[in-house]
PDB file of N, CA and C and ligand atoms in Angstrom:
ATOM      1  N   UNK A 535       0.857  -1.177   0.028  1.00  0.00           N
ATOM      2  CA  UNK A 535      -0.006  -0.053   0.013  1.00  0.00           C
ATOM      3  C   UNK A 535       0.835   1.194   0.077  1.00  0.00           C
ATOM      4  N   UNK A 536       0.369   2.230  -0.664  1.00  0.00           N
ATOM      5  CA  UNK A 536       1.218   3.463  -0.758  1.00  0.00           C
ATOM      6  C   UNK A 536       1.391   4.127   0.596  1.00  0.00           C
ATOM      7  N   UNK A 537       2.488   4.831   0.812  1.00  0.00           N
ATOM      8  CA  UNK A 537       2.707   5.554   1.997  1.00  0.00           C
ATOM      9  C   UNK A 537       2.152   6.907   1.741  1.00  0.00           C
ATOM     10  N   UNK A 538       1.258   7.308   2.728  1.00  0.00           N
ATOM     11  CA  UNK A 538       0.684   8.644   2.711  1.00  0.00           C
ATOM     12  C   UNK A 538       1.258   9.570   3.802  1.00  0.00           C
ATOM     13  N   UNK A 539       1.763   9.019   4.861  1.00  0.00           N
ATOM     14  CA  UNK A 539       2.264   9.867   5.893  1.00  0.00           C
ATOM     15  C   UNK A 539       3.322   9.178   6.709  1.00  0.00           C
ATOM     16  N   UNK A 540       4.290  10.029   7.054  1.00  0.00           N
ATOM     17  CA  UNK A 540       5.399   9.461   7.989  1.00  0.00           C
ATOM     18  C   UNK A 540       5.411  10.358   9.214  1.00  0.00           C
ATOM     19  N   UNK A 541       5.345   9.808  10.391  1.00  0.00           N
ATOM     20  CA  UNK A 541       5.429  10.520  11.623  1.00  0.00           C
ATOM     21  C   UNK A 541       6.674  10.058  12.397  1.00  0.00           C
ATOM     22  N   UNK A 542       7.377  11.031  12.870  1.00  0.00           N
ATOM     23  CA  UNK A 542       8.510  10.710  13.756  1.00  0.00           C
ATOM     24  C   UNK A 542       7.969  11.035  15.198  1.00  0.00           C
ATOM     25  N   UNK A 543       7.794   9.989  15.958  1.00  0.00           N
ATOM     26  CA  UNK A 543       7.237  10.104  17.334  1.00  0.00           C
ATOM     27  C   UNK A 543       8.449  10.532  18.257  1.00  0.00           C
ATOM     28  N   UNK A 544       7.931  10.839  19.511  1.00  0.00           N
ATOM     29  CA  UNK A 544       8.927  11.191  20.568  1.00  0.00           C
ATOM     30  C   UNK A 544      10.028  10.024  20.851  1.00  0.00           C
ATOM     31  N   UNK A 545      11.035  10.343  21.106  1.00  0.00           N
ATOM     32  CA  UNK A 545      12.018   9.413  21.456  1.00  0.00           C
ATOM     33  C   UNK A 545      13.160   9.191  20.465  1.00  0.00           C
ATOM     34  N   UNK A 546      13.127   9.958  19.254  1.00  0.00           N
ATOM     35  CA  UNK A 546      14.212   9.979  18.338  1.00  0.00           C
ATOM     36  C   UNK A 546      15.499  10.467  18.999  1.00  0.00           C
ATOM     37  N   UNK A 547      16.594   9.834  18.758  1.00  0.00           N
ATOM     38  CA  UNK A 547      17.916  10.127  19.461  1.00  0.00           C
ATOM     39  C   UNK A 547      18.772  10.854  18.485  1.00  0.00           C
ATOM     40  N   UNK A 548      18.293  11.109  17.234  1.00  0.00           N
ATOM     41  CA  UNK A 548      19.031  11.774  16.243  1.00  0.00           C
ATOM     42  C   UNK A 548      20.224  11.019  15.726  1.00  0.00           C
ATOM     43  N   UNK A 549      20.184   9.646  15.899  1.00  0.00           N
ATOM     44  CA  UNK A 549      21.287   8.849  15.450  1.00  0.00           C
ATOM     45  C   UNK A 549      21.671   8.956  13.994  1.00  0.00           C
ATOM     46  N   UNK A 550      20.805   9.280  13.077  1.00  0.00           N
ATOM     47  CA  UNK A 550      21.190   9.487  11.696  1.00  0.00           C
ATOM     48  C   UNK A 550      20.901   8.252  10.821  1.00  0.00           C
ATOM     49  N   UNK A 551      20.608   7.110  11.476  1.00  0.00           N
ATOM     50  CA  UNK A 551      20.502   5.953  10.726  1.00  0.00           C
ATOM     51  C   UNK A 551      19.426   6.016   9.523  1.00  0.00           C
ATOM     52  N   UNK A 552      18.224   6.566   9.835  1.00  0.00           N
ATOM     53  CA  UNK A 552      17.143   6.792   8.867  1.00  0.00           C
ATOM     54  C   UNK A 552      17.683   7.553   7.710  1.00  0.00           C
ATOM     55  N   UNK A 553      18.430   8.621   7.930  1.00  0.00           N
ATOM     56  CA  UNK A 553      19.017   9.474   6.994  1.00  0.00           C
ATOM     57  C   UNK A 553      19.940   8.644   6.044  1.00  0.00           C
ATOM     58  N   UNK A 554      20.730   7.764   6.661  1.00  0.00           N
ATOM     59  CA  UNK A 554      21.667   7.012   5.866  1.00  0.00           C
ATOM     60  C   UNK A 554      20.901   5.993   4.966  1.00  0.00           C
ATOM     61  N   UNK A 555      19.839   5.519   5.538  1.00  0.00           N
ATOM     62  CA  UNK A 555      19.094   4.364   4.759  1.00  0.00           C
ATOM     63  C   UNK A 555      18.258   5.090   3.655  1.00  0.00           C
ATOM     64  N   UNK A 556      17.609   6.187   4.009  1.00  0.00           N
ATOM     65  CA  UNK A 556      16.601   6.836   3.052  1.00  0.00           C
ATOM     66  C   UNK A 556      17.029   8.271   2.998  1.00  0.00           C
ATOM     67  N   UNK A 557      18.189   8.587   2.270  1.00  0.00           N
ATOM     68  CA  UNK A 557      18.732   9.902   2.284  1.00  0.00           C
ATOM     69  C   UNK A 557      17.839  11.010   1.785  1.00  0.00           C
ATOM     70  N   UNK A 558      17.007  10.863   0.877  1.00  0.00           N
ATOM     71  CA  UNK A 558      16.122  11.739   0.259  1.00  0.00           C
ATOM     72  C   UNK A 558      14.957  12.069   1.044  1.00  0.00           C
ATOM     73  N   UNK A 559      14.710  11.204   2.092  1.00  0.00           N
ATOM     74  CA  UNK A 559      13.419  11.376   2.811  1.00  0.00           C
ATOM     75  C   UNK A 559      13.545  11.843   4.196  1.00  0.00           C
ATOM     76  N   UNK A 560      14.666  11.538   4.883  1.00  0.00           N
ATOM     77  CA  UNK A 560      14.783  11.954   6.329  1.00  0.00           C
ATOM     78  C   UNK A 560      16.180  12.886   6.334  1.00  0.00           C
ATOM     79  N   UNK A 561      16.100  13.811   7.292  1.00  0.00           N
ATOM     80  CA  UNK A 561      17.271  14.639   7.583  1.00  0.00           C
ATOM     81  C   UNK A 561      17.243  14.919   9.110  1.00  0.00           C
ATOM     82  N   UNK A 562      18.389  15.188   9.619  1.00  0.00           N
ATOM     83  CA  UNK A 562      18.449  15.501  11.017  1.00  0.00           C
ATOM     84  C   UNK A 562      18.966  17.002  11.186  1.00  0.00           C
ATOM     85  N   UNK A 563      18.139  17.937  11.024  1.00  0.00           N
ATOM     86  CA  UNK A 563      18.593  19.311  11.032  1.00  0.00           C
ATOM     87  C   UNK A 563      19.043  19.875  12.416  1.00  0.00           C
ATOM     88  N   UNK A 564      18.605  19.177  13.479  1.00  0.00           N
ATOM     89  CA  UNK A 564      19.033  19.685  14.703  1.00  0.00           C
ATOM     90  C   UNK A 564      19.230  18.416  15.618  1.00  0.00           C
ATOM     91  N   UNK A 565      18.309  18.198  16.571  1.00  0.00           N
ATOM     92  CA  UNK A 565      18.375  16.954  17.462  1.00  0.00           C
ATOM     93  C   UNK A 565      17.697  15.830  17.087  1.00  0.00           C
ATOM     94  N   UNK A 566      16.635  16.027  16.300  1.00  0.00           N
ATOM     95  CA  UNK A 566      15.824  14.917  15.806  1.00  0.00           C
ATOM     96  C   UNK A 566      15.580  14.872  14.383  1.00  0.00           C
ATOM     97  N   UNK A 567      15.064  13.673  13.905  1.00  0.00           N
ATOM     98  CA  UNK A 567      14.935  13.535  12.565  1.00  0.00           C
ATOM     99  C   UNK A 567      13.648  14.205  12.123  1.00  0.00           C
ATOM    100  N   UNK A 568      13.584  14.671  10.915  1.00  0.00           N
ATOM    101  CA  UNK A 568      12.284  15.193  10.297  1.00  0.00           C
ATOM    102  C   UNK A 568      12.276  14.578   8.913  1.00  0.00           C
ATOM    103  N   UNK A 569      10.981  14.641   8.287  1.00  0.00           N
ATOM    104  CA  UNK A 569      10.834  14.311   6.909  1.00  0.00           C
ATOM    105  C   UNK A 569      11.137  15.532   6.067  1.00  0.00           C
ATOM    106  N   UNK A 570      11.998  15.276   5.005  1.00  0.00           N
ATOM    107  CA  UNK A 570      12.364  16.395   4.155  1.00  0.00           C
ATOM    108  C   UNK A 570      11.128  16.968   3.372  1.00  0.00           C
ATOM    109  N   UNK A 571      11.151  18.248   3.300  1.00  0.00           N
ATOM    110  CA  UNK A 571      10.014  18.875   2.547  1.00  0.00           C
ATOM    111  C   UNK A 571       9.999  18.399   1.037  1.00  0.00           C
ATOM    112  N   UNK A 572       8.887  18.061   0.602  1.00  0.00           N
ATOM    113  CA  UNK A 572       8.880  17.487  -0.830  1.00  0.00           C
ATOM    114  C   UNK A 572       9.339  16.184  -1.049  1.00  0.00           C
ATOM    115  N   UNK A 573       9.533  15.434  -0.006  1.00  0.00           N
ATOM    116  CA  UNK A 573       9.979  13.997  -0.187  1.00  0.00           C
ATOM    117  C   UNK A 573       9.040  13.180  -0.987  1.00  0.00           C
ATOM    118  N   UNK A 574       9.532  12.424  -1.797  1.00  0.00           N
ATOM    119  CA  UNK A 574       8.794  11.469  -2.709  1.00  0.00           C
ATOM    120  C   UNK A 574       8.558  10.168  -1.939  1.00  0.00           C
ATOM    121  N   UNK A 575       7.411  10.076  -1.315  1.00  0.00           N
ATOM    122  CA  UNK A 575       7.157   8.981  -0.448  1.00  0.00           C
ATOM    123  C   UNK A 575       6.972   7.698  -1.264  1.00  0.00           C
ATOM    124  N   UNK A 576       6.183   7.784  -2.428  1.00  0.00           N
ATOM    125  CA  UNK A 576       5.806   6.603  -3.077  1.00  0.00           C
ATOM    126  C   UNK A 576       7.116   6.049  -3.825  1.00  0.00           C
ATOM    127  N   UNK A 577       7.925   6.906  -4.359  1.00  0.00           N
ATOM    128  CA  UNK A 577       9.156   6.462  -5.072  1.00  0.00           C
ATOM    129  C   UNK A 577      10.234   5.846  -4.068  1.00  0.00           C
ATOM    130  N   UNK A 578       9.987   6.040  -2.715  1.00  0.00           N
ATOM    131  CA  UNK A 578      11.045   5.502  -1.805  1.00  0.00           C
ATOM    132  C   UNK A 578      10.403   4.639  -0.823  1.00  0.00           C
ATOM    133  N   UNK A 579       9.229   4.020  -1.100  1.00  0.00           N
ATOM    134  CA  UNK A 579       8.616   3.214  -0.115  1.00  0.00           C
ATOM    135  C   UNK A 579       9.435   2.126   0.506  1.00  0.00           C
ATOM    136  N   UNK A 580      10.199   1.434  -0.274  1.00  0.00           N
ATOM    137  CA  UNK A 580      11.025   0.306   0.335  1.00  0.00           C
ATOM    138  C   UNK A 580      12.026   0.850   1.311  1.00  0.00           C
ATOM    139  N   UNK A 581      12.684   1.936   1.012  1.00  0.00           N
ATOM    140  CA  UNK A 581      13.695   2.550   1.811  1.00  0.00           C
ATOM    141  C   UNK A 581      13.082   3.101   3.128  1.00  0.00           C
ATOM    142  N   UNK A 582      11.906   3.751   2.888  1.00  0.00           N
ATOM    143  CA  UNK A 582      11.239   4.201   4.117  1.00  0.00           C
ATOM    144  C   UNK A 582      10.864   3.065   5.133  1.00  0.00           C
ATOM    145  N   UNK A 583      10.387   2.033   4.602  1.00  0.00           N
ATOM    146  CA  UNK A 583       9.937   0.820   5.449  1.00  0.00           C
ATOM    147  C   UNK A 583      11.295   0.284   6.106  1.00  0.00           C
ATOM    148  N   UNK A 584      12.234   0.270   5.363  1.00  0.00           N
ATOM    149  CA  UNK A 584      13.547  -0.300   5.874  1.00  0.00           C
ATOM    150  C   UNK A 584      14.072   0.642   7.044  1.00  0.00           C
ATOM    151  N   UNK A 585      13.962   2.072   6.741  1.00  0.00           N
ATOM    152  CA  UNK A 585      14.392   2.875   7.850  1.00  0.00           C
ATOM    153  C   UNK A 585      13.493   2.740   9.073  1.00  0.00           C
ATOM    154  N   UNK A 586      12.246   2.594   8.853  1.00  0.00           N
ATOM    155  CA  UNK A 586      11.228   2.475  10.106  1.00  0.00           C
ATOM    156  C   UNK A 586      11.611   1.183  10.765  1.00  0.00           C
ATOM    157  N   UNK A 587      11.923   0.195  10.015  1.00  0.00           N
ATOM    158  CA  UNK A 587      12.258  -1.165  10.704  1.00  0.00           C
ATOM    159  C   UNK A 587      13.541  -1.171  11.417  1.00  0.00           C
ATOM    160  N   UNK A 588      14.457  -0.301  10.915  1.00  0.00           N
ATOM    161  CA  UNK A 588      15.775  -0.255  11.469  1.00  0.00           C
ATOM    162  C   UNK A 588      15.979   0.780  12.681  1.00  0.00           C
ATOM    163  N   UNK A 589      15.083   1.701  12.739  1.00  0.00           N
ATOM    164  CA  UNK A 589      15.175   2.813  13.767  1.00  0.00           C
ATOM    165  C   UNK A 589      15.325   2.045  15.225  1.00  0.00           C
ATOM    166  N   UNK A 590      16.445   2.458  15.844  1.00  0.00           N
ATOM    167  CA  UNK A 590      16.800   1.707  17.155  1.00  0.00           C
ATOM    168  C   UNK A 590      15.659   2.005  18.162  1.00  0.00           C
ATOM    169  N   UNK A 591      14.835   3.039  18.060  1.00  0.00           N
ATOM    170  CA  UNK A 591      13.903   3.299  19.103  1.00  0.00           C
ATOM    171  C   UNK A 591      12.441   3.230  18.526  1.00  0.00           C
ATOM    172  N   UNK A 592      12.412   2.704  17.299  1.00  0.00           N
ATOM    173  CA  UNK A 592      11.193   2.517  16.607  1.00  0.00           C
ATOM    174  C   UNK A 592      10.141   3.640  16.720  1.00  0.00           C
ATOM    175  N   UNK A 593      10.679   4.881  16.475  1.00  0.00           N
ATOM    176  CA  UNK A 593       9.783   5.970  16.530  1.00  0.00           C
ATOM    177  C   UNK A 593       9.328   6.516  15.178  1.00  0.00           C
ATOM    178  N   UNK A 594       9.725   5.797  14.105  1.00  0.00           N
ATOM    179  CA  UNK A 594       9.242   6.237  12.767  1.00  0.00           C
ATOM    180  C   UNK A 594       7.935   5.405  12.399  1.00  0.00           C
ATOM    181  N   UNK A 595       6.900   6.041  12.377  1.00  0.00           N
ATOM    182  CA  UNK A 595       5.538   5.399  12.087  1.00  0.00           C
ATOM    183  C   UNK A 595       5.140   5.750  10.669  1.00  0.00           C
ATOM    184  N   UNK A 596       4.764   4.739   9.930  1.00  0.00           N
ATOM    185  CA  UNK A 596       4.440   4.930   8.430  1.00  0.00           C
ATOM    186  C   UNK A 596       2.895   4.489   8.344  1.00  0.00           C
ATOM    187  N   UNK A 597       2.189   5.502   7.664  1.00  0.00           N
ATOM    188  CA  UNK A 597       0.788   5.073   7.369  1.00  0.00           C
ATOM    189  C   UNK A 597       0.457   5.291   5.938  1.00  0.00           C
TER     190      UNK A 597
HETATM  191  S1  LIG B1049      16.757   6.150  12.945  1.00  0.00           S
HETATM  192 FE1  LIG B1049      15.127   6.609  14.477  1.00  0.00          FE
HETATM  193  S2  LIG B1049      16.392   7.430  16.299  1.00  0.00           S
HETATM  194 FE2  LIG B1049      17.709   7.507  14.546  1.00  0.00          FE
HETATM  195  S3  LIG B1049      17.588   9.558  13.690  1.00  0.00           S
HETATM  196 FE3  LIG B1049      16.157   8.283  12.625  1.00  0.00          FE
HETATM  197  S4  LIG B1049      14.143   8.404  13.609  1.00  0.00           S
HETATM  198 FE4  LIG B1049      15.751   9.133  15.073  1.00  0.00          FE
END
């Protein structure tokens, strides 16, 4: 199913793993990860899911 929304919940440590896995989607501008403006969610679905599965504190929620 297509991804329509990504939420970064409380608990992100800013480790940068999601940015490494899905570079065009996540960035860590300060302390915590955010979803980049204009990120193409559908074209990066597999990487987004991999990042969510890999997040050490499981704070990336995909809907
Ligand atoms: S992988 Fe998880 S904890 Fe690490 S920066 Fe990304 S959202 Fe935050």
